[in-house]
């Protein structure tokens, strides 16, 4: 945790090998999140959708709730299994459509390396930052960071090649501070 504090990042949750780090606002997850926090985020998501002319249907809301309540990244099939507890007829296409919508609305991120989903740590969901993730190959910790210098360096490198990037997701695997210390 000392290295995290020195970097200016805050630790949100480290239960089950899952950590979300960020600089701006502290939003707790997992066992540290009570149901009111999840409900607030769901209500905010519904409001954001309505402002954009989209709809957070009951199904999409249920899937977002599962991602928000999770102690770590969840695959589509893990989400499907959880969803089937309340929606017996749920099929893979159901979950994939909901996940696609939630990604488009920037409520969740897909961690490609893990083929799993986590909630976005940005409170307003209207950000357009390039997602940057640090993934520990030992314990599975996932840290979402927002470092504008990384984005700027990537944009400059692309510009030198005559390329204009659209969406950039950076996933770095390595060893987290906790694993290095142990």
XYZ file of C-alpha atoms in Angstrom:
182
model
C 0.000 0.000 0.000
C 2.950 2.350 0.645
C 3.934 2.324 -3.045
C 0.349 3.075 -3.971
C 0.221 6.125 -1.680
C 3.530 7.468 -3.023
C 2.214 7.242 -6.597
C -0.855 9.311 -5.743
C -3.226 6.442 -6.481
C -5.903 5.181 -4.098
C -6.688 1.542 -3.464
C -10.394 0.739 -3.773
C -10.517 -2.967 -3.095
C -7.968 -5.694 -2.814
C -10.259 -8.586 -1.919
C -9.953 -11.691 -4.076
C -6.842 -10.347 -5.801
C -8.694 -7.435 -7.393
C -7.606 -3.866 -6.945
C -8.941 -0.755 -8.592
C -6.655 2.252 -8.321
C -7.293 5.804 -9.410
C -6.389 9.384 -8.626
C -9.628 11.360 -8.459
C -12.603 10.033 -6.520
C -12.841 7.147 -4.083
C -15.612 4.663 -4.849
C -15.584 1.495 -2.783
C -16.409 -1.962 -4.170
C -16.763 -5.559 -3.105
C -17.308 -6.127 0.595
C -16.548 -2.479 1.260
C -19.478 -1.389 -0.907
C -22.907 -1.427 0.596
C -26.029 -1.950 -1.473
C -26.773 1.808 -1.418
C -23.552 2.500 -3.341
C -24.461 -0.064 -5.996
C -28.033 1.253 -6.155
C -26.732 4.808 -6.539
C -24.443 3.782 -9.421
C -27.302 1.897 -11.093
C -29.627 4.900 -10.767
C -26.913 7.189 -12.135
C -26.369 4.814 -15.074
C -30.108 4.841 -15.828
C -30.113 8.641 -15.691
C -27.048 8.876 -17.955
C -28.673 6.523 -20.454
C -31.882 8.558 -20.490
C -29.877 11.756 -21.154
C -28.230 10.022 -24.119
C -31.505 8.650 -25.487
C -30.613 5.096 -24.495
C -32.357 2.803 -22.050
C -30.918 0.847 -19.175
C -33.379 -2.030 -19.377
C -34.081 -4.298 -16.419
C -31.740 -6.916 -17.909
C -28.908 -4.446 -18.558
C -29.356 -3.055 -15.052
C -29.168 -6.576 -13.600
C -25.938 -7.323 -15.498
C -24.392 -3.987 -14.475
C -25.381 -4.722 -10.888
C -23.596 -8.078 -11.039
C -20.428 -6.420 -12.340
C -20.605 -3.688 -9.685
C -21.124 -6.203 -6.865
C -18.352 -8.551 -7.983
C -15.161 -8.909 -5.995
C -13.109 -9.152 -9.189
C -13.250 -9.379 -12.966
C -15.998 -11.684 -14.248
C -16.179 -13.501 -17.578
C -19.366 -13.471 -19.620
C -20.094 -17.061 -18.608
C -19.564 -16.293 -14.918
C -22.018 -13.424 -15.308
C -24.422 -15.714 -17.157
C -24.302 -18.246 -14.306
C -25.068 -15.500 -11.783
C -27.820 -14.088 -13.980
C -29.453 -17.515 -14.286
C -30.059 -17.464 -10.532
C -32.807 -14.911 -11.185
C -33.448 -15.359 -14.926
C -33.618 -19.061 -15.668
C -34.001 -18.532 -19.444
C -30.858 -16.402 -19.862
C -28.606 -17.547 -22.720
C -25.119 -16.426 -23.821
C -26.523 -14.012 -26.419
C -28.468 -12.310 -23.627
C -25.376 -11.557 -21.622
C -23.233 -10.588 -24.625
C -25.794 -8.030 -25.839
C -26.047 -6.511 -22.369
C -22.258 -6.382 -21.985
C -21.877 -4.751 -25.405
C -24.375 -2.055 -24.447
C -22.700 -1.452 -21.074
C -19.305 -1.108 -22.786
C -20.719 1.320 -25.365
C -22.120 3.431 -22.531
C -18.714 3.289 -20.798
C -20.116 1.753 -17.609
C -17.779 -1.255 -17.791
C -14.445 -2.240 -19.299
C -13.451 -5.498 -20.912
C -10.049 -6.745 -19.857
C -8.991 -8.479 -23.078
C -6.147 -10.433 -21.524
C -8.550 -12.001 -19.001
C -11.614 -11.963 -21.261
C -13.440 -10.514 -18.271
C -15.340 -7.381 -17.278
C -14.931 -4.791 -14.521
C -16.822 -1.585 -13.744
C -15.371 1.700 -14.881
C -13.991 3.684 -11.962
C -14.935 7.041 -13.483
C -17.899 8.452 -11.590
C -19.469 10.311 -14.510
C -19.088 7.579 -17.165
C -18.796 10.342 -19.738
C -15.023 10.174 -19.911
C -13.238 9.396 -23.098
C -9.882 8.369 -21.693
C -7.861 5.570 -23.111
C -8.300 2.725 -20.663
C -5.053 1.655 -19.030
C -4.836 -1.496 -16.935
C -2.080 -3.113 -14.900
C -2.628 -6.866 -14.512
C -0.633 -8.913 -12.022
C 0.203 -12.294 -13.506
C 0.759 -13.772 -10.031
C -2.392 -12.818 -8.101
C -4.708 -11.551 -10.848
C -4.924 -8.008 -9.480
C -6.304 -5.530 -12.015
C -5.617 -1.815 -11.575
C -7.301 0.780 -13.778
C -5.190 3.894 -14.111
C -5.635 7.133 -15.961
C -2.292 8.604 -16.856
C -2.593 11.402 -19.387
C 1.157 11.245 -20.064
C 0.751 7.669 -21.325
C -2.092 8.726 -23.608
C -0.103 11.718 -24.870
C 2.975 9.572 -25.582
C 0.833 7.086 -27.508
C -0.822 9.862 -29.517
C 2.567 11.377 -30.374
C 4.024 8.018 -31.438
C 0.967 7.387 -33.626
C 1.204 10.878 -35.101
C 4.831 10.257 -36.117
C 3.568 7.252 -38.061
C 0.794 9.296 -39.700
C -1.835 7.409 -37.706
C -4.744 8.857 -35.737
C -5.797 6.514 -32.923
C -9.459 6.058 -32.108
C -9.841 3.942 -29.008
C -6.759 2.759 -27.170
C -6.806 0.156 -24.439
C -3.484 -0.572 -22.810
C -3.066 -3.746 -20.770
C 0.255 -4.277 -19.047
C 0.981 -7.572 -17.341
C 3.596 -7.808 -14.656
C 3.855 -8.128 -10.890
C 1.949 -5.915 -8.446
C 3.526 -4.257 -5.403
C 1.951 -6.744 -2.980
C 3.389 -9.741 -4.853
C 6.783 -8.067 -5.169
C 6.823 -7.483 -1.420
C 5.951 -11.069 -0.543
